[in-house]
Short mmCIF file of C-alpha atoms and ligand atoms in Angstrom, two decimals:
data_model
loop_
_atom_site.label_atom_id
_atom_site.label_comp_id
_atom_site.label_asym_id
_atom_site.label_seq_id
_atom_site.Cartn_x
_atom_site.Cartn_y
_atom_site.Cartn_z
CA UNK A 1 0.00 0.00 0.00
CA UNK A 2 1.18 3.20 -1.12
CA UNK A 3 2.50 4.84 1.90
CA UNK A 4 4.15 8.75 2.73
CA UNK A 5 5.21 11.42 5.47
CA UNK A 6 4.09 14.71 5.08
CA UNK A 7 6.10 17.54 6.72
CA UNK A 8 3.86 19.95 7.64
CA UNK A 9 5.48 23.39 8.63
CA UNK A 10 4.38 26.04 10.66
CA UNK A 11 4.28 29.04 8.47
CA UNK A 12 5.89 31.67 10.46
CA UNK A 13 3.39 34.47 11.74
CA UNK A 14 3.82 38.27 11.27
CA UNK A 15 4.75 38.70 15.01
CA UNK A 16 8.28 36.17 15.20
CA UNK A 17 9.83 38.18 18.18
CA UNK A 18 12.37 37.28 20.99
CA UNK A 19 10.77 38.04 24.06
CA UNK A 20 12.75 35.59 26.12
CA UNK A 21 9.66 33.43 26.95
CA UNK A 22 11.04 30.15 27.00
CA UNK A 23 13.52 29.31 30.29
CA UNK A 24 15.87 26.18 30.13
CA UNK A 25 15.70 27.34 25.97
CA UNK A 26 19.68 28.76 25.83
CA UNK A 27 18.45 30.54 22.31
CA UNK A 28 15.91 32.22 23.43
CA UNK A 29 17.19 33.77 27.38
CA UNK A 30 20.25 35.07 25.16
CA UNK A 31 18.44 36.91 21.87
CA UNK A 32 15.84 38.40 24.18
CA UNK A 33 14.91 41.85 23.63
CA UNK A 34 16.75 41.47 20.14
CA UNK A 35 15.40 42.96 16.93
CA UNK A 36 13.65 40.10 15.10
CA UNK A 37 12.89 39.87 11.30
CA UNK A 38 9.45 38.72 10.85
CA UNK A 39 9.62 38.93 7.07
CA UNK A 40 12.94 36.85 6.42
CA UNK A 41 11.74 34.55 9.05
CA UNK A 42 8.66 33.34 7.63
CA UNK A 43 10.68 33.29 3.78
CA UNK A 44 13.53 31.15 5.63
CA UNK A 45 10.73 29.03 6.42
CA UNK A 46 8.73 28.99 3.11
CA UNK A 47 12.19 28.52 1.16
CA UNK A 48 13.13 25.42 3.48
CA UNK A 49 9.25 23.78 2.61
CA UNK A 50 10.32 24.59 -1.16
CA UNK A 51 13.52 22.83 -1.06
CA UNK A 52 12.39 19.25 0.14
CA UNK A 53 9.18 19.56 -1.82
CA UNK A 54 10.84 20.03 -4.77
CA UNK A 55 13.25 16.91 -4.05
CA UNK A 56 10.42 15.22 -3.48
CA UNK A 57 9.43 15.33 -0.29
CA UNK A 58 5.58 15.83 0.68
CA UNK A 59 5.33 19.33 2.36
CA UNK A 60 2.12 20.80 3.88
CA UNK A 61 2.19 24.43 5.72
CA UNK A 62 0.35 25.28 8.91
CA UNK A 63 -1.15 28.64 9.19
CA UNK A 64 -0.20 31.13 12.08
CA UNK A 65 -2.12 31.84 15.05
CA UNK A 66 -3.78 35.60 15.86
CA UNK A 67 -1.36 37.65 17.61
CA UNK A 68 -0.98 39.32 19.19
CA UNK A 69 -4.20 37.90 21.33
CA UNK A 70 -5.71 40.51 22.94
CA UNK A 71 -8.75 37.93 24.31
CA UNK A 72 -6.15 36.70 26.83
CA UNK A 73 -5.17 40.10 27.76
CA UNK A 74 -8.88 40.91 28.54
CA UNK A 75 -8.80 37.49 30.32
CA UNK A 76 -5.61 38.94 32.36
CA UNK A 77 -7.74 41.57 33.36
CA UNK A 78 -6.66 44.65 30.56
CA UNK A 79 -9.78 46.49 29.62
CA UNK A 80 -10.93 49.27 26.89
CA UNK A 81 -10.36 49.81 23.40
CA UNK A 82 -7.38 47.12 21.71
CA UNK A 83 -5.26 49.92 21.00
CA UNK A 84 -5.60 50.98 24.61
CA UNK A 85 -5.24 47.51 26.10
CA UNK A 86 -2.14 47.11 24.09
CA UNK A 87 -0.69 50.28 25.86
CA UNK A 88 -1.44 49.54 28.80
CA UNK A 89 0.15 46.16 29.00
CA UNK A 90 3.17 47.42 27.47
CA UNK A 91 3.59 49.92 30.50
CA UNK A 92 2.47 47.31 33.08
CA UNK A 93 3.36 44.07 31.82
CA UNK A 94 5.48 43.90 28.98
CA UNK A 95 6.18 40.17 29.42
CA UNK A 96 2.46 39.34 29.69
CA UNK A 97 2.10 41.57 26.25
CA UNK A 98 5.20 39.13 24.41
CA UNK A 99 3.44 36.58 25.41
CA UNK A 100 0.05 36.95 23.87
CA UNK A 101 2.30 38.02 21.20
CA UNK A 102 4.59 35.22 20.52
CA UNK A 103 4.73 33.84 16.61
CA UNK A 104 5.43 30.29 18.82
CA UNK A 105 3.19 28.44 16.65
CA UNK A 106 5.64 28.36 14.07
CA UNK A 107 7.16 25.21 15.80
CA UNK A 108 4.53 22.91 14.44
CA UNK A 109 6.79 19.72 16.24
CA UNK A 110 4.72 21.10 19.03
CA UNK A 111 1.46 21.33 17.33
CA UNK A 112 0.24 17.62 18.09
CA UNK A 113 1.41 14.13 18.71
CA UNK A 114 0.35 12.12 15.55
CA UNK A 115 0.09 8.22 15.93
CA UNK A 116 0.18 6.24 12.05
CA UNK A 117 -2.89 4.65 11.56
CA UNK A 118 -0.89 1.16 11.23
CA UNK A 119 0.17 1.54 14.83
CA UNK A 120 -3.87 2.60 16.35
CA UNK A 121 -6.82 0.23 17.23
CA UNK A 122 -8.97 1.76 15.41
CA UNK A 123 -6.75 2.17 12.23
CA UNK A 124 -6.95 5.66 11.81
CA UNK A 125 -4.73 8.18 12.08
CA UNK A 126 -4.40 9.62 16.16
CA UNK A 127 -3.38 13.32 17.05
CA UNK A 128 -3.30 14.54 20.27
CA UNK A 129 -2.68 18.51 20.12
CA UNK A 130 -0.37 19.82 22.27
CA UNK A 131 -1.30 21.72 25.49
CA UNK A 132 1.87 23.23 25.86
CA UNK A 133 1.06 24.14 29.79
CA UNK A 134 4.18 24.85 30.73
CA UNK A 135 4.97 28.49 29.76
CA UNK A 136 2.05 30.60 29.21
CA UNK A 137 3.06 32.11 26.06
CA UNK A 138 2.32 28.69 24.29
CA UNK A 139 -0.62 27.39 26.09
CA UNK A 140 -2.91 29.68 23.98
CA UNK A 141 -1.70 27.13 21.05
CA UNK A 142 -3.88 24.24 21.54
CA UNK A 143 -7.46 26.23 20.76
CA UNK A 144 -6.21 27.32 17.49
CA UNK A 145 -4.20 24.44 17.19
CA UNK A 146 -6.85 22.42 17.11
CA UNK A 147 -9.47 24.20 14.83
CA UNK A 148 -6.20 24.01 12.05
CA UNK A 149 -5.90 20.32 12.39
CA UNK A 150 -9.66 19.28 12.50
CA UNK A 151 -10.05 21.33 9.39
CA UNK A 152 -7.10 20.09 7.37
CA UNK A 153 -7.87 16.48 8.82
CA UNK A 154 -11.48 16.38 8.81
CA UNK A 155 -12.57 12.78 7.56
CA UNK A 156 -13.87 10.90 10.46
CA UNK A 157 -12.90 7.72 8.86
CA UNK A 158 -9.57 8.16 8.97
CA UNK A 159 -8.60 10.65 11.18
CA UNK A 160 -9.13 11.48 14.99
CA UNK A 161 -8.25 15.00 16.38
CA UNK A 162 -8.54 14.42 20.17
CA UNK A 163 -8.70 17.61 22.90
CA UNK A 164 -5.69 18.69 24.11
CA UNK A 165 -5.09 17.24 27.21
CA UNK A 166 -5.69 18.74 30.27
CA UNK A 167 -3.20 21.60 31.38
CA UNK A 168 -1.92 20.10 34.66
CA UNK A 169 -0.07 17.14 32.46
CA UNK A 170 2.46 19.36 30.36
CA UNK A 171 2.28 17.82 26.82
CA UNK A 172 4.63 19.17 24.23
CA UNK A 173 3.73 17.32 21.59
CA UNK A 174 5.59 15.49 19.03
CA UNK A 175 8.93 16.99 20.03
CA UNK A 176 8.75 14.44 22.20
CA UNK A 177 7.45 11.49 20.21
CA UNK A 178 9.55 9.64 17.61
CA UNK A 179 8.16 7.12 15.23
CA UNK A 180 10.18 4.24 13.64
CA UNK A 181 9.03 1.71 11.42
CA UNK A 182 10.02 0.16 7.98
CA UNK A 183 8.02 2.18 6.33
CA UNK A 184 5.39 4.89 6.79
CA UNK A 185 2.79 2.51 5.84
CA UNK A 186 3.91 -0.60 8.05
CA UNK A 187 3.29 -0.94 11.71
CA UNK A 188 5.98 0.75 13.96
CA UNK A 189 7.23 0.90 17.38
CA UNK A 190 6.23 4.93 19.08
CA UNK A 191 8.69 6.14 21.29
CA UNK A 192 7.59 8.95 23.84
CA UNK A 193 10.42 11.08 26.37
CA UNK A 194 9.43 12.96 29.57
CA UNK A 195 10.86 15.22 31.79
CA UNK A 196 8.96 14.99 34.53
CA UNK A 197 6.33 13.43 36.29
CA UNK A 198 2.91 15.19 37.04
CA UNK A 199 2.95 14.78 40.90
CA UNK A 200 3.20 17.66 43.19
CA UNK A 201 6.88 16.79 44.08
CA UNK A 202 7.91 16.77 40.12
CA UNK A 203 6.10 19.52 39.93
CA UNK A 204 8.11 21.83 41.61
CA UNK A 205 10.94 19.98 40.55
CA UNK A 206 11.96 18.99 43.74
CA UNK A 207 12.02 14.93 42.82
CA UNK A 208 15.22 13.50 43.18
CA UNK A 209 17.77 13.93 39.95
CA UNK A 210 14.98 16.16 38.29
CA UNK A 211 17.02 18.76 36.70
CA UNK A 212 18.43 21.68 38.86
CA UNK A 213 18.21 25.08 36.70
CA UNK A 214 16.02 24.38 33.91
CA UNK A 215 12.30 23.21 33.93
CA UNK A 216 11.27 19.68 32.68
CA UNK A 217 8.19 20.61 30.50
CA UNK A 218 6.91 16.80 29.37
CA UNK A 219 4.95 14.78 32.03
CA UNK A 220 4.87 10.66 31.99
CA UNK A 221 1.50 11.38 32.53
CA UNK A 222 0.67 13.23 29.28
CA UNK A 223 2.69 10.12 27.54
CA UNK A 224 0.93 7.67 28.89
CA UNK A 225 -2.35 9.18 28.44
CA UNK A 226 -1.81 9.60 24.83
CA UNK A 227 -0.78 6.30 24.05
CA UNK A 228 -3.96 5.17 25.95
CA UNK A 229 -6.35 6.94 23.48
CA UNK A 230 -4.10 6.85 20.20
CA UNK A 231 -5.33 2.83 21.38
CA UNK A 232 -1.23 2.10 20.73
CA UNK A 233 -0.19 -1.61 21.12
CA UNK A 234 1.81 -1.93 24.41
CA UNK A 235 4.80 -3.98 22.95
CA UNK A 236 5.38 -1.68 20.29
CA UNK A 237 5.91 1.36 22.78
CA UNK A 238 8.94 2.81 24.25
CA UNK A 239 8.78 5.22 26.85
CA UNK A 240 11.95 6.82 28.15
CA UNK A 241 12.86 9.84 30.70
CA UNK A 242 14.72 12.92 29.51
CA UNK A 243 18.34 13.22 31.32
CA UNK A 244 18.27 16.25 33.49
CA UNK A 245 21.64 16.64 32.43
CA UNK A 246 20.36 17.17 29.47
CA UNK A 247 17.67 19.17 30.36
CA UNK A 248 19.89 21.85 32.05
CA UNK A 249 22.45 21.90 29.03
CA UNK A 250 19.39 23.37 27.52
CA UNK A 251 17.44 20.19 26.12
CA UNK A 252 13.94 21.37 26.60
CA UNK A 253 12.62 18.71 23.98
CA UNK A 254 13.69 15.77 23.20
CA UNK A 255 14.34 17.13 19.53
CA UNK A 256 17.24 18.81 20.36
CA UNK A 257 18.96 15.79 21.34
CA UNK A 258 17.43 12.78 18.69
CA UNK A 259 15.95 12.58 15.46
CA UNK A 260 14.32 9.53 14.37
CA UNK A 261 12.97 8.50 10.71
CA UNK A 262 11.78 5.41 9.42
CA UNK A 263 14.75 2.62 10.36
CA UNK A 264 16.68 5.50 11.63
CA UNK A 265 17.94 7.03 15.17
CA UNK A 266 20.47 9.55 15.45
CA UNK A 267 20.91 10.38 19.27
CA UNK A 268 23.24 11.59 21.91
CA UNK A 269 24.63 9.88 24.07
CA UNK A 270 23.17 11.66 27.36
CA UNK A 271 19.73 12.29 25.87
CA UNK A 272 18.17 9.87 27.80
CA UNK A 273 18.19 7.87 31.58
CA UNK A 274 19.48 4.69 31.63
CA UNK A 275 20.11 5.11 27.75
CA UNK A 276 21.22 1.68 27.31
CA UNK A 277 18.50 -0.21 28.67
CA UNK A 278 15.98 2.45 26.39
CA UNK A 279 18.35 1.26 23.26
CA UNK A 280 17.94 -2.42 24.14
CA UNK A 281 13.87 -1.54 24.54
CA UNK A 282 13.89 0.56 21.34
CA UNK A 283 15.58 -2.29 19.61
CA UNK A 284 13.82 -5.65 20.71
CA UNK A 285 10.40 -3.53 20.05
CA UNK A 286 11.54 -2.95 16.65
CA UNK A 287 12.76 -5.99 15.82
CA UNK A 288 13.84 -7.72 13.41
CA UNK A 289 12.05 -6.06 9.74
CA UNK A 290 12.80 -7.97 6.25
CA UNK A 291 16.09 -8.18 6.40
CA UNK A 292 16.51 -5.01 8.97
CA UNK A 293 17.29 -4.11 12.11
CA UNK A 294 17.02 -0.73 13.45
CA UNK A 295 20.22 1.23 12.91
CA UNK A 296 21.45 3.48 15.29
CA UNK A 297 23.87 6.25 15.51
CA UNK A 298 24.98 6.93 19.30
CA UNK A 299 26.98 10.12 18.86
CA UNK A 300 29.36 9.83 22.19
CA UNK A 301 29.69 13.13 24.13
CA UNK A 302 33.86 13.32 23.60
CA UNK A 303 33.24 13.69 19.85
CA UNK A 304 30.01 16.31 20.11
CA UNK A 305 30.04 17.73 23.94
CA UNK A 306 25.95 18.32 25.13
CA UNK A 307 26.61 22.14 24.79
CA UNK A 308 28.04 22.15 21.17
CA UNK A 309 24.97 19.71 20.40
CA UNK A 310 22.08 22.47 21.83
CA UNK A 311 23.88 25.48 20.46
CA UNK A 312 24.14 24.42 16.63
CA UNK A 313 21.25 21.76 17.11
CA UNK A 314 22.74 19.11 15.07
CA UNK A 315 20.29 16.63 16.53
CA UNK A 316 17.43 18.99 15.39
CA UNK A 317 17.81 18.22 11.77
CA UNK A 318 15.59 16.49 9.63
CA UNK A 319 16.29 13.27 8.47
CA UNK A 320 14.00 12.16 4.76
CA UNK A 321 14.38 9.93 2.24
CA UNK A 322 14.68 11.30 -1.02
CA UNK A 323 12.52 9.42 -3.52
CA UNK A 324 14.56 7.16 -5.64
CA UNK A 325 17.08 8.76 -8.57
CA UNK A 326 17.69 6.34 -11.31
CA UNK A 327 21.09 6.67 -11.57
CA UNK A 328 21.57 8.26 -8.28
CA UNK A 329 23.72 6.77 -5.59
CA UNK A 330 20.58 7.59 -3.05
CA UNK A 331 18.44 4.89 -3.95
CA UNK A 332 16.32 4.25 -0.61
CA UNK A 333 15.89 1.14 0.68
CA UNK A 334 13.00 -0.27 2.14
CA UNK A 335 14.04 1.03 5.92
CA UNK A 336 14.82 4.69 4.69
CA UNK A 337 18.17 4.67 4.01
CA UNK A 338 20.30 6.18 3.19
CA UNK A 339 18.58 8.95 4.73
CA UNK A 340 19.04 12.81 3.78
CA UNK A 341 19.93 15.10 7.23
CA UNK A 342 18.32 18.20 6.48
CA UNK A 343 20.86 20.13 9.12
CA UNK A 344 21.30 23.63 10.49
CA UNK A 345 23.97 25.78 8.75
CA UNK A 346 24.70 26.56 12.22
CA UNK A 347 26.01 22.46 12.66
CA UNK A 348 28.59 23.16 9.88
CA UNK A 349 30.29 26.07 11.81
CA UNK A 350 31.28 24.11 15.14
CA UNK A 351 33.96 21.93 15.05
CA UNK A 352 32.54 18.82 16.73
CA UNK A 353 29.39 18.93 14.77
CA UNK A 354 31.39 19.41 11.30
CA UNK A 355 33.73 16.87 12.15
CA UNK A 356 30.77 14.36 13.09
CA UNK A 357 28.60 15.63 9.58
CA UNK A 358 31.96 14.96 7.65
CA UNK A 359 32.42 11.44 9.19
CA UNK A 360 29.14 10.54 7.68
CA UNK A 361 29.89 9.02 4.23
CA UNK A 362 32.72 6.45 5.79
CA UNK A 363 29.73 5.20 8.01
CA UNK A 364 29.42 1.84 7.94
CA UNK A 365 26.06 0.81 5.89
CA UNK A 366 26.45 4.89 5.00
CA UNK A 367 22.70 5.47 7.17
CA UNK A 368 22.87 9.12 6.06
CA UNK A 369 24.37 10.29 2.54
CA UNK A 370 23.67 13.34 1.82
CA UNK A 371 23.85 16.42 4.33
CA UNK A 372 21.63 19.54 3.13
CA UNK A 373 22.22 22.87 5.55
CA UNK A 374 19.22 24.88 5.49
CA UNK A 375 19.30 28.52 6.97
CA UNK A 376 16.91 29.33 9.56
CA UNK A 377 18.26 31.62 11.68
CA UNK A 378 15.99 33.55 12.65
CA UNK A 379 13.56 30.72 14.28
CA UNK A 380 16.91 29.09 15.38
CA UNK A 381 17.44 32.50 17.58
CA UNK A 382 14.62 31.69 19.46
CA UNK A 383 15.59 27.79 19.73
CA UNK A 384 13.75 26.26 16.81
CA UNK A 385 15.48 24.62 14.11
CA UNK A 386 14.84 22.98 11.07
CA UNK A 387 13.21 20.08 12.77
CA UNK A 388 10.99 22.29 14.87
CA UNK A 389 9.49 23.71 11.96
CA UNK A 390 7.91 21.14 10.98
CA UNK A 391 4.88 18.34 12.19
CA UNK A 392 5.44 14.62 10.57
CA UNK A 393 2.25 13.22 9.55
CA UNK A 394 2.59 9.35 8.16
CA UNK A 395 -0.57 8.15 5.88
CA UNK A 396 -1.38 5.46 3.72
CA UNK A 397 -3.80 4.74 1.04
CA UNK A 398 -7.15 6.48 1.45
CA UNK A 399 -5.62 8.58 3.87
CA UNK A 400 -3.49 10.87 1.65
CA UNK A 401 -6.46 11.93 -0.72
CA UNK A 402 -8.74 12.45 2.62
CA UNK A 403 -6.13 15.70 3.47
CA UNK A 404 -7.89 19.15 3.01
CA UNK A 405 -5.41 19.98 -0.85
CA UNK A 406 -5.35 23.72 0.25
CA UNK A 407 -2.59 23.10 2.66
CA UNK A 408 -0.75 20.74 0.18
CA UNK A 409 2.85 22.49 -1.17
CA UNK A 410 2.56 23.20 -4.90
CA UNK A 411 4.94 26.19 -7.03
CA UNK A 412 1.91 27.72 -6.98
CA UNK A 413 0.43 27.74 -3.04
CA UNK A 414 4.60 28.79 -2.92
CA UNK A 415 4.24 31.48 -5.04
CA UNK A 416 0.92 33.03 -3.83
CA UNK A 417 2.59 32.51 -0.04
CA UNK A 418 5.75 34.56 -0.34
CA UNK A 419 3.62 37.15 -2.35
CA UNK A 420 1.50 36.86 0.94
CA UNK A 421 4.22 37.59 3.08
CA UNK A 422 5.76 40.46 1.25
CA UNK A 423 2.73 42.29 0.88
CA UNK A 424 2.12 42.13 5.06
CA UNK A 425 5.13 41.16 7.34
CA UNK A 426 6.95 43.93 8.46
CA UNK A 427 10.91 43.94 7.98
CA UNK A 428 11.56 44.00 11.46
CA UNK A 429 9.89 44.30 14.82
CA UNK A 430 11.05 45.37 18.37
CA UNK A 431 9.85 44.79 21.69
CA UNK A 432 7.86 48.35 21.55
CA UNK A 433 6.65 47.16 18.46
CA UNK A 434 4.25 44.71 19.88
CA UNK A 435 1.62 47.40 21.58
CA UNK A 436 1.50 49.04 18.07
CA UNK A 437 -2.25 48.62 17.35
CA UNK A 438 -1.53 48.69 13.43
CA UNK A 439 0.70 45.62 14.44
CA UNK A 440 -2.78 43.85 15.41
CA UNK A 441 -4.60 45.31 12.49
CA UNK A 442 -2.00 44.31 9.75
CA UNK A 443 -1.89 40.78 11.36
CA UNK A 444 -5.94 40.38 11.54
CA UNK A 445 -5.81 41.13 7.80
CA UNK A 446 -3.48 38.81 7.09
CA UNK A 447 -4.91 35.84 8.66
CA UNK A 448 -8.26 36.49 7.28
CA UNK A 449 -6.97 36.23 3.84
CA UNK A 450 -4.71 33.81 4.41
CA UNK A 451 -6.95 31.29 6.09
CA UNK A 452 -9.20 32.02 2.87
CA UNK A 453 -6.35 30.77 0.37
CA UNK A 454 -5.95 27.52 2.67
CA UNK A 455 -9.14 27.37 2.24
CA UNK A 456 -9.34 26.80 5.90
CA UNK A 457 -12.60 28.69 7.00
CA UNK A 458 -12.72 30.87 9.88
CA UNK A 459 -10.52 29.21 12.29
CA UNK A 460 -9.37 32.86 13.91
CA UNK A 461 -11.88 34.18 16.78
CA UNK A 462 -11.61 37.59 15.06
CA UNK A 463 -13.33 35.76 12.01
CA UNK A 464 -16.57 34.88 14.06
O1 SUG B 1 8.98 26.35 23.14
N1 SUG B 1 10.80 28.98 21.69
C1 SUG B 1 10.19 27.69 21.57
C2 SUG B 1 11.04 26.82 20.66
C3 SUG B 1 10.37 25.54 20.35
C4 SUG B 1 11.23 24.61 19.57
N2 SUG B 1 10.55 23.42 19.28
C5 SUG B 1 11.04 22.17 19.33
N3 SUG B 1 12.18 21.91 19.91
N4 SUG B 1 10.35 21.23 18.84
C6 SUG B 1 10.01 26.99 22.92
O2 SUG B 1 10.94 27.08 23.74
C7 SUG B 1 10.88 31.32 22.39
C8 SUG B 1 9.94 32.49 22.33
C9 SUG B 1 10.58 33.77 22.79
O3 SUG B 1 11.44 33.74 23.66
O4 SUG B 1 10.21 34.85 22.25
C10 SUG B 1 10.14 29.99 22.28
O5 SUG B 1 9.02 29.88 22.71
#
């Protein structure tokens, strides 16, 4: 059965700012306060979904979310007129203001947790949006979040868009979820990291070896909870705990330390506790496919130290397989290899991480041969690379044709979207920027018409 990923990416929204939101994220404490480039930003992005489509790659977009949200600043108490709320939180709570303004739904790894339809109950395909709980600037996500999804994936034969679960379990979606299988098609084993569990003690981050200076944002409980209604198949799970080590070199998600795809896993080796007994788990789940095993790439910390590892986020790459070339030395096999690593520029400029990208080709079985550095800086400056940018979504058969087309990469949804963003992102954007009521005005218009060339409907409150 004819099987495929799509990448869809978060198209970047006409707000990208660094506000310093996001603590335990190294990127985004350091560029606060920093001029951001909304424009570039959101063509970085477009021109990344332009170069795997056009290798071949199935690419879908995500649209933006309203920002900035001046509902939640009403919630937070901010009365009047929007230009007037605006002002006022500025003067009285600027970091309340950055967050209602935040373009974070451009990281569309943290839109949802999607489960393959060969690996549910029910055989369709499973996602669990993200409630992002932790920090508050992304927990007005999952409302919007969820409106995009049940309109792109509407076909209650083949796909379920669950709630987001509830707020006191910290889900971060599928930054924290890997899939591997033989093929996108083929029944795989879904491996889920946390941080942290939900109980009072974990909370606060008092449990013993939970991480001393940086939050833990994924609870055990979220994980579990998803793989209870995605109706997953016990043996063919994997759960593991984040190291805290880790987590306070500035691993907030597991992305930033492991990518997985298809037969694949590229990981460090302190991503996870007790990381040899999750390998063995990962690999007796797995088991033996065709002629296959899973292959793994342990990358050992004296070759790429943790720190060099979060600050040019080699692990946040994307791994794909090209579709075959004829005559090309890439020809895929039935496990996804050799794989393409969609990388960082940024992991070319560090000596560890160039030294480990140039050791690639003498690889034994070569898992990875070809290395592609994509430039997105200016969602890396706020800790999101290339991997981040995008939300994997594995369907089969029926299921591809049941996808709402407007979201669906072509030259010409390309063309029409960098038109889009010329004609209403502003070059650049400072903190004062963000009470600018023509800010919310040129962003409202935006939306509207953007969510009409989806196709989408009104999925923005301001639509209603
Ligand atoms: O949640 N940054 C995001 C980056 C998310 C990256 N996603 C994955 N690893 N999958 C976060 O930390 C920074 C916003 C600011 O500071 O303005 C921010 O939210």
């Amino acid at each position: 059965m004819n099987s495929i990923e799509i990448n869809f990416d978060g198209l970047v929204g006409p707000t990208h700012n660094y506000a310093g939101l996001a603590p335990g994220n190294l990127a985004s404490a350091r560029n606060r306060g920093q001029v951001s480039h909304p424009r570039e930003a959101a063509l970085q992005g477009l021109e990344k979904m332009r170069l795997l489509a056009e290798m071949g790659v199935p690419q879908g977009v995500l649209p933006p979310q309203h920002r900035p949200d001046v509902a939640l600043l009403r919630r937070l108490g901010f009365e009047g007129s929007d230009a007037g709320l605006l002002e006022r939180a500025h003067r009285e709570a600027p970091h309340l203001l950055a967050a209602c303004a935040s373009a974070a739904a451009m990281w569309a790894a943290n839109a949802a947790t999607v489960s393959a339809s060969a690996d549910t109950s029910d055989g369709r395909v499973h996602f669990t949006p993200a409630n992002l709980a932790t920090n508050l600037h992304r927990a007005i996500e999952a409302d919007t979040t969820t409106r995009a999804l049940r309109a792109i994936f509407a076909d209650p034969d083949r796909f379920v868009v669950h709630d987001p679960l509830p707020a006191a379990l910290g889900d971060e979606g599928a930054a924290n979820h890997t899939r591997l299988a033989p093929s996108h098609g083929e029944p795989g084993v879904e491996f889920f990291v946390y941080g942290r569990g939900a109980g009072a003690a974990e909370h606060a981050n008092k449990a013993a070896d939970a991480p001393l200076r940086f939050p833990a944002r994924q609870t055990l409980e979220a994980s579990l909870a998803i793989i209870r209604r995605h109706g997953l198949d016990p043996r063919r799970v994997v759960v593991a705990r984040q190291h805290p080590a880790a987590i306070d070199a500035g691993v907030f998600h597991n992305d930033v330390i492991a990518v997985g795809h298809l037969g694949l896993l590229l990981c460090h080796q302190r991503a996870w506790v007790d990381q040899a007994k999750v390998i063995r788990a990962i690999r007796l789940a797995y088991g033996r496919r065709g002629a296959e095993h899973l292959r793994l790439i342990e990358v050992p910390d004296r070759d790429v130290p943790l720190a060099d590892a979060v600050r040019t986020y080699l692990f946040n790459s994307q791994l794909v397989t090209l579709p075959a070339e004829p005559d090309g030395p890439g020809e895929p096999t039935a496990i996804g290899c050799p794989a393409t690593l969609l990388c960082p520029t940024e992991a070319l400029k560090t000596a560890s991480t160039r030294r480990f990208i140039d050791s690639l080709p003498a690889r034994r079985g070569r898992p990875i041969a070809k290395v592609l550095p994509v430039d997105v800086r200016q969602s890396m400056r706020n800790g999101g690379g290339p991997a981040c940018l995008r939300l994997r979504v594995p369907l089969r058969g029926r299921e591809i044709a049941a996808v709402h087309p407007g979201v669906l990469w072509t030259p010409a949804l390309h063309a029409k979207l960098a038109a889009w963003i010329n004609r209403h992102y502003r070059e650049s954007l400072g903190p004062a920027d963000l009470a600018d009521p023509h800010l919310l005005r040129e962003s409202r218009d935006g939306l509207d018409e953007l969510s009409r060339m989806l196709g989408l409907g009104a999925i923005y409150p301001f639509q209603w």
